[in-house]
Amino acid sequence: MKKIVSSIALLTVASNILMAGGDFIEPVEPEINIPIQEIVVIEDEVKYSGFYIGAAANHMRMSEAVSSSGYGVTLIAGYYFNQFVGLETRYMRTLSDLTLDSRRPIIKTSDVLENVALYLKPMYSITTGLALYGLAGYGQSTYCNASGDYSENGFQWGLGAKYELANGLGLFVDYLDIYDDDNFDGLNVQDVQFGATTVGATYTF
């Protein structure tokens, strides 16, 4: 009988200890540290507005009584209002002797082709930095040969593509239709065509 009472007492004490232990033994929750990744925003360094200057190589061609063509230089200054429209002025001139390629044998002369104009420049962005653009404006084109200087003023237009690199640098290629009519300043020639292909670079401030 004493053994039974002792056993009951031992079980009672043990159960009280276990129940009491529930009050001061708290479960330890694992600490999970999830690193917060920083989102690094790369600043777009392509410049879509501001003043810009440029220089380019060109190939100018004028078809009148004969077809005269030569290589030269183009100087550019302009202003981008935003990525959609700009205003640009250009001066271009041949530096090499002109090739008269409508004659056989082909001969070269010291004739000069020249053009100065102001253009409105609408642009369409394809992706970051890459855009197609048009040129529409008014200018004066000149053909200088041994007989004199011949000039015409009028509407000019062109199409091109440009790629703006970081830090203001850009590359471009375009074609300009400078004159397409009859009788260039007294030259009694039908269907005179004057155009230029230009490849160059610009820098936007």
PDB file of N, CA and C in Angstrom, residues 111-168:
ATOM      1  N   ASP A 111      35.981  71.779-110.398  1.00  0.00           N
ATOM      2  CA  ASP A 111      34.659  72.311-110.059  1.00  0.00           C
ATOM      3  C   ASP A 111      34.318  72.005-108.598  1.00  0.00           C
ATOM      4  N   VAL A 112      33.407  72.800-108.050  1.00  0.00           N
ATOM      5  CA  VAL A 112      33.047  72.662-106.638  1.00  0.00           C
ATOM      6  C   VAL A 112      31.532  72.612-106.490  1.00  0.00           C
ATOM      7  N   LEU A 113      31.061  71.713-105.638  1.00  0.00           N
ATOM      8  CA  LEU A 113      29.654  71.658-105.233  1.00  0.00           C
ATOM      9  C   LEU A 113      29.566  72.113-103.777  1.00  0.00           C
ATOM     10  N   GLU A 114      28.534  72.903-103.466  1.00  0.00           N
ATOM     11  CA  GLU A 114      28.433  73.498-102.134  1.00  0.00           C
ATOM     12  C   GLU A 114      26.967  73.624-101.753  1.00  0.00           C
ATOM     13  N   ASN A 115      26.694  73.578-100.465  1.00  0.00           N
ATOM     14  CA  ASN A 115      25.320  73.735-100.000  1.00  0.00           C
ATOM     15  C   ASN A 115      25.307  74.216 -98.549  1.00  0.00           C
ATOM     16  N   VAL A 116      24.386  75.129 -98.244  1.00  0.00           N
ATOM     17  CA  VAL A 116      24.166  75.583 -96.875  1.00  0.00           C
ATOM     18  C   VAL A 116      22.660  75.663 -96.664  1.00  0.00           C
ATOM     19  N   ALA A 117      22.181  75.150 -95.508  1.00  0.00           N
ATOM     20  CA  ALA A 117      20.735  75.064 -95.318  1.00  0.00           C
ATOM     21  C   ALA A 117      20.379  74.961 -93.838  1.00  0.00           C
ATOM     22  N   LEU A 118      19.111  75.239 -93.560  1.00  0.00           N
ATOM     23  CA  LEU A 118      18.544  75.105 -92.221  1.00  0.00           C
ATOM     24  C   LEU A 118      17.386  74.122 -92.304  1.00  0.00           C
ATOM     25  N   TYR A 119      17.381  73.127 -91.403  1.00  0.00           N
ATOM     26  CA  TYR A 119      16.382  72.064 -91.462  1.00  0.00           C
ATOM     27  C   TYR A 119      15.645  71.887 -90.139  1.00  0.00           C
ATOM     28  N   LEU A 120      14.372  71.563 -90.248  1.00  0.00           N
ATOM     29  CA  LEU A 120      13.624  71.003 -89.125  1.00  0.00           C
ATOM     30  C   LEU A 120      13.884  69.507 -89.136  1.00  0.00           C
ATOM     31  N   LYS A 121      14.082  68.940 -87.938  1.00  0.00           N
ATOM     32  CA  LYS A 121      14.517  67.541 -87.852  1.00  0.00           C
ATOM     33  C   LYS A 121      13.577  66.724 -86.968  1.00  0.00           C
ATOM     34  N   PRO A 122      12.490  66.175 -87.518  1.00  0.00           N
ATOM     35  CA  PRO A 122      11.637  65.277 -86.732  1.00  0.00           C
ATOM     36  C   PRO A 122      12.292  63.912 -86.599  1.00  0.00           C
ATOM     37  N   MET A 123      12.111  63.261 -85.419  1.00  0.00           N
ATOM     38  CA  MET A 123      12.782  61.998 -85.130  1.00  0.00           C
ATOM     39  C   MET A 123      11.806  60.971 -84.563  1.00  0.00           C
ATOM     40  N   TYR A 124      12.070  59.715 -84.860  1.00  0.00           N
ATOM     41  CA  TYR A 124      11.269  58.612 -84.323  1.00  0.00           C
ATOM     42  C   TYR A 124      12.202  57.597 -83.689  1.00  0.00           C
ATOM     43  N   SER A 125      12.068  57.398 -82.379  1.00  0.00           N
ATOM     44  CA  SER A 125      12.947  56.480 -81.639  1.00  0.00           C
ATOM     45  C   SER A 125      12.506  55.033 -81.841  1.00  0.00           C
ATOM     46  N   ILE A 126      13.450  54.185 -82.240  1.00  0.00           N
ATOM     47  CA  ILE A 126      13.183  52.757 -82.376  1.00  0.00           C
ATOM     48  C   ILE A 126      13.485  52.038 -81.068  1.00  0.00           C
ATOM     49  N   THR A 127      14.610  52.384 -80.472  1.00  0.00           N
ATOM     50  CA  THR A 127      15.006  51.856 -79.170  1.00  0.00           C
ATOM     51  C   THR A 127      15.916  52.895 -78.531  1.00  0.00           C
ATOM     52  N   THR A 128      16.430  52.605 -77.342  1.00  0.00           N
ATOM     53  CA  THR A 128      17.264  53.574 -76.646  1.00  0.00           C
ATOM     54  C   THR A 128      18.452  53.996 -77.508  1.00  0.00           C
ATOM     55  N   GLY A 129      18.490  55.263 -77.867  1.00  0.00           N
ATOM     56  CA  GLY A 129      19.601  55.812 -78.629  1.00  0.00           C
ATOM     57  C   GLY A 129      19.459  55.727 -80.132  1.00  0.00           C
ATOM     58  N   LEU A 130      18.685  54.772 -80.636  1.00  0.00           N
ATOM     59  CA  LEU A 130      18.562  54.565 -82.082  1.00  0.00           C
ATOM     60  C   LEU A 130      17.286  55.214 -82.594  1.00  0.00           C
ATOM     61  N   ALA A 131      17.425  56.042 -83.631  1.00  0.00           N
ATOM     62  CA  ALA A 131      16.262  56.745 -84.161  1.00  0.00           C
ATOM     63  C   ALA A 131      16.388  56.963 -85.663  1.00  0.00           C
ATOM     64  N   LEU A 132      15.240  57.005 -86.311  1.00  0.00           N
ATOM     65  CA  LEU A 132      15.152  57.443 -87.700  1.00  0.00           C
ATOM     66  C   LEU A 132      14.753  58.916 -87.689  1.00  0.00           C
ATOM     67  N   TYR A 133      15.197  59.668 -88.683  1.00  0.00           N
ATOM     68  CA  TYR A 133      14.838  61.078 -88.705  1.00  0.00           C
ATOM     69  C   TYR A 133      14.654  61.582 -90.135  1.00  0.00           C
ATOM     70  N   GLY A 134      13.967  62.692 -90.230  1.00  0.00           N
ATOM     71  CA  GLY A 134      13.798  63.376 -91.496  1.00  0.00           C
ATOM     72  C   GLY A 134      14.407  64.763 -91.414  1.00  0.00           C
ATOM     73  N   LEU A 135      14.699  65.336 -92.555  1.00  0.00           N
ATOM     74  CA  LEU A 135      15.192  66.709 -92.643  1.00  0.00           C
ATOM     75  C   LEU A 135      14.337  67.439 -93.668  1.00  0.00           C
ATOM     76  N   ALA A 136      13.837  68.595 -93.280  1.00  0.00           N
ATOM     77  CA  ALA A 136      13.018  69.389 -94.193  1.00  0.00           C
ATOM     78  C   ALA A 136      13.327  70.856 -93.936  1.00  0.00           C
ATOM     79  N   GLY A 137      13.758  71.552 -94.988  1.00  0.00           N
ATOM     80  CA  GLY A 137      14.114  72.945 -94.761  1.00  0.00           C
ATOM     81  C   GLY A 137      14.395  73.705 -96.037  1.00  0.00           C
ATOM     82  N   TYR A 138      15.129  74.776 -95.876  1.00  0.00           N
ATOM     83  CA  TYR A 138      15.400  75.707 -96.980  1.00  0.00           C
ATOM     84  C   TYR A 138      16.895  75.954 -97.049  1.00  0.00           C
ATOM     85  N   GLY A 139      17.434  75.954 -98.282  1.00  0.00           N
ATOM     86  CA  GLY A 139      18.865  76.149 -98.406  1.00  0.00           C
ATOM     87  C   GLY A 139      19.277  76.715 -99.750  1.00  0.00           C
ATOM     88  N   GLN A 140      20.559  76.959 -99.868  1.00  0.00           N
ATOM     89  CA  GLN A 140      21.154  77.457-101.109  1.00  0.00           C
ATOM     90  C   GLN A 140      22.222  76.474-101.580  1.00  0.00           C
ATOM     91  N   SER A 141      22.056  75.985-102.783  1.00  0.00           N
ATOM     92  CA  SER A 141      23.029  75.076-103.380  1.00  0.00           C
ATOM     93  C   SER A 141      23.787  75.820-104.474  1.00  0.00           C
ATOM     94  N   THR A 142      25.083  75.486-104.639  1.00  0.00           N
ATOM     95  CA  THR A 142      25.953  76.199-105.574  1.00  0.00           C
ATOM     96  C   THR A 142      26.816  75.221-106.365  1.00  0.00           C
ATOM     97  N   TYR A 143      26.938  75.524-107.638  1.00  0.00           N
ATOM     98  CA  TYR A 143      27.827  74.758-108.517  1.00  0.00           C
ATOM     99  C   TYR A 143      28.814  75.745-109.136  1.00  0.00           C
ATOM    100  N   CYS A 144      30.092  75.561-108.819  1.00  0.00           N
ATOM    101  CA  CYS A 144      31.140  76.451-109.321  1.00  0.00           C
ATOM    102  C   CYS A 144      31.986  75.705-110.344  1.00  0.00           C
ATOM    103  N   ASN A 145      32.076  76.263-111.561  1.00  0.00           N
ATOM    104  CA  ASN A 145      32.944  75.679-112.589  1.00  0.00           C
ATOM    105  C   ASN A 145      33.689  76.800-113.308  1.00  0.00           C
ATOM    106  N   ALA A 146      34.358  76.463-114.384  1.00  0.00           N
ATOM    107  CA  ALA A 146      35.178  77.446-115.086  1.00  0.00           C
ATOM    108  C   ALA A 146      34.345  78.575-115.685  1.00  0.00           C
ATOM    109  N   SER A 147      33.069  78.319-115.925  1.00  0.00           N
ATOM    110  CA  SER A 147      32.203  79.339-116.527  1.00  0.00           C
ATOM    111  C   SER A 147      31.640  80.321-115.516  1.00  0.00           C
ATOM    112  N   GLY A 148      31.640  79.957-114.228  1.00  0.00           N
ATOM    113  CA  GLY A 148      31.097  80.839-113.204  1.00  0.00           C
ATOM    114  C   GLY A 148      30.481  80.072-112.059  1.00  0.00           C
ATOM    115  N   ASP A 149      29.791  80.809-111.199  1.00  0.00           N
ATOM    116  CA  ASP A 149      29.113  80.219-110.039  1.00  0.00           C
ATOM    117  C   ASP A 149      27.608  80.239-110.283  1.00  0.00           C
ATOM    118  N   TYR A 150      26.971  79.079-110.097  1.00  0.00           N
ATOM    119  CA  TYR A 150      25.535  78.954-110.319  1.00  0.00           C
ATOM    120  C   TYR A 150      24.882  78.519-109.000  1.00  0.00           C
ATOM    121  N   SER A 151      23.844  79.242-108.592  1.00  0.00           N
ATOM    122  CA  SER A 151      23.212  78.962-107.293  1.00  0.00           C
ATOM    123  C   SER A 151      21.698  78.907-107.429  1.00  0.00           C
ATOM    124  N   GLU A 152      21.101  78.097-106.585  1.00  0.00           N
ATOM    125  CA  GLU A 152      19.640  77.999-106.493  1.00  0.00           C
ATOM    126  C   GLU A 152      19.228  77.940-105.028  1.00  0.00           C
ATOM    127  N   ASN A 153      18.173  78.652-104.687  1.00  0.00           N
ATOM    128  CA  ASN A 153      17.584  78.598-103.349  1.00  0.00           C
ATOM    129  C   ASN A 153      16.274  77.830-103.418  1.00  0.00           C
ATOM    130  N   GLY A 154      16.007  77.031-102.388  1.00  0.00           N
ATOM    131  CA  GLY A 154      14.742  76.319-102.404  1.00  0.00           C
ATOM    132  C   GLY A 154      14.617  75.277-101.321  1.00  0.00           C
ATOM    133  N   PHE A 155      13.517  74.546-101.398  1.00  0.00           N
ATOM    134  CA  PHE A 155      13.199  73.505-100.418  1.00  0.00           C
ATOM    135  C   PHE A 155      14.153  72.320-100.581  1.00  0.00           C
ATOM    136  N   GLN A 156      14.589  71.762 -99.445  1.00  0.00           N
ATOM    137  CA  GLN A 156      15.436  70.573 -99.430  1.00  0.00           C
ATOM    138  C   GLN A 156      14.889  69.590 -98.397  1.00  0.00           C
ATOM    139  N   TRP A 157      15.115  68.310 -98.639  1.00  0.00           N
ATOM    140  CA  TRP A 157      14.643  67.309 -97.685  1.00  0.00           C
ATOM    141  C   TRP A 157      15.618  66.124 -97.663  1.00  0.00           C
ATOM    142  N   GLY A 158      15.505  65.337 -96.594  1.00  0.00           N
ATOM    143  CA  GLY A 158      16.379  64.175 -96.473  1.00  0.00           C
ATOM    144  C   GLY A 158      15.855  63.167 -95.473  1.00  0.00           C
ATOM    145  N   LEU A 159      16.469  61.986 -95.468  1.00  0.00           N
ATOM    146  CA  LEU A 159      16.135  60.907 -94.545  1.00  0.00           C
ATOM    147  C   LEU A 159      17.425  60.321 -93.992  1.00  0.00           C
ATOM    148  N   GLY A 160      17.376  59.882 -92.732  1.00  0.00           N
ATOM    149  CA  GLY A 160      18.580  59.309 -92.145  1.00  0.00           C
ATOM    150  C   GLY A 160      18.299  58.502 -90.903  1.00  0.00           C
ATOM    151  N   ALA A 161      19.370  57.980 -90.322  1.00  0.00           N
ATOM    152  CA  ALA A 161      19.306  57.222 -89.072  1.00  0.00           C
ATOM    153  C   ALA A 161      20.478  57.652 -88.202  1.00  0.00           C
ATOM    154  N   LYS A 162      20.238  57.684 -86.888  1.00  0.00           N
ATOM    155  CA  LYS A 162      21.302  58.071 -85.960  1.00  0.00           C
ATOM    156  C   LYS A 162      21.289  57.153 -84.747  1.00  0.00           C
ATOM    157  N   TYR A 163      22.468  57.016 -84.151  1.00  0.00           N
ATOM    158  CA  TYR A 163      22.588  56.227 -82.925  1.00  0.00           C
ATOM    159  C   TYR A 163      23.349  57.060 -81.910  1.00  0.00           C
ATOM    160  N   GLU A 164      22.664  57.416 -80.831  1.00  0.00           N
ATOM    161  CA  GLU A 164      23.254  58.234 -79.784  1.00  0.00           C
ATOM    162  C   GLU A 164      23.952  57.332 -78.762  1.00  0.00           C
ATOM    163  N   LEU A 165      25.246  57.514 -78.615  1.00  0.00           N
ATOM    164  CA  LEU A 165      26.013  56.783 -77.618  1.00  0.00           C
ATOM    165  C   LEU A 165      25.950  57.515 -76.287  1.00  0.00           C
ATOM    166  N   ALA A 166      26.591  56.960 -75.256  1.00  0.00           N
ATOM    167  CA  ALA A 166      26.614  57.614 -73.951  1.00  0.00           C
ATOM    168  C   ALA A 166      27.506  58.854 -74.006  1.00  0.00           C
ATOM    169  N   ASN A 167      27.263  59.738 -73.060  1.00  0.00           N
ATOM    170  CA  ASN A 167      28.088  60.937 -72.867  1.00  0.00           C
ATOM    171  C   ASN A 167      28.056  61.904 -74.038  1.00  0.00           C
ATOM    172  N   GLY A 168      26.959  61.904 -74.805  1.00  0.00           N
ATOM    173  CA  GLY A 168      26.770  62.919 -75.835  1.00  0.00           C
ATOM    174  C   GLY A 168      27.251  62.569 -77.219  1.00  0.00           C
TER     175      GLY A 168
END
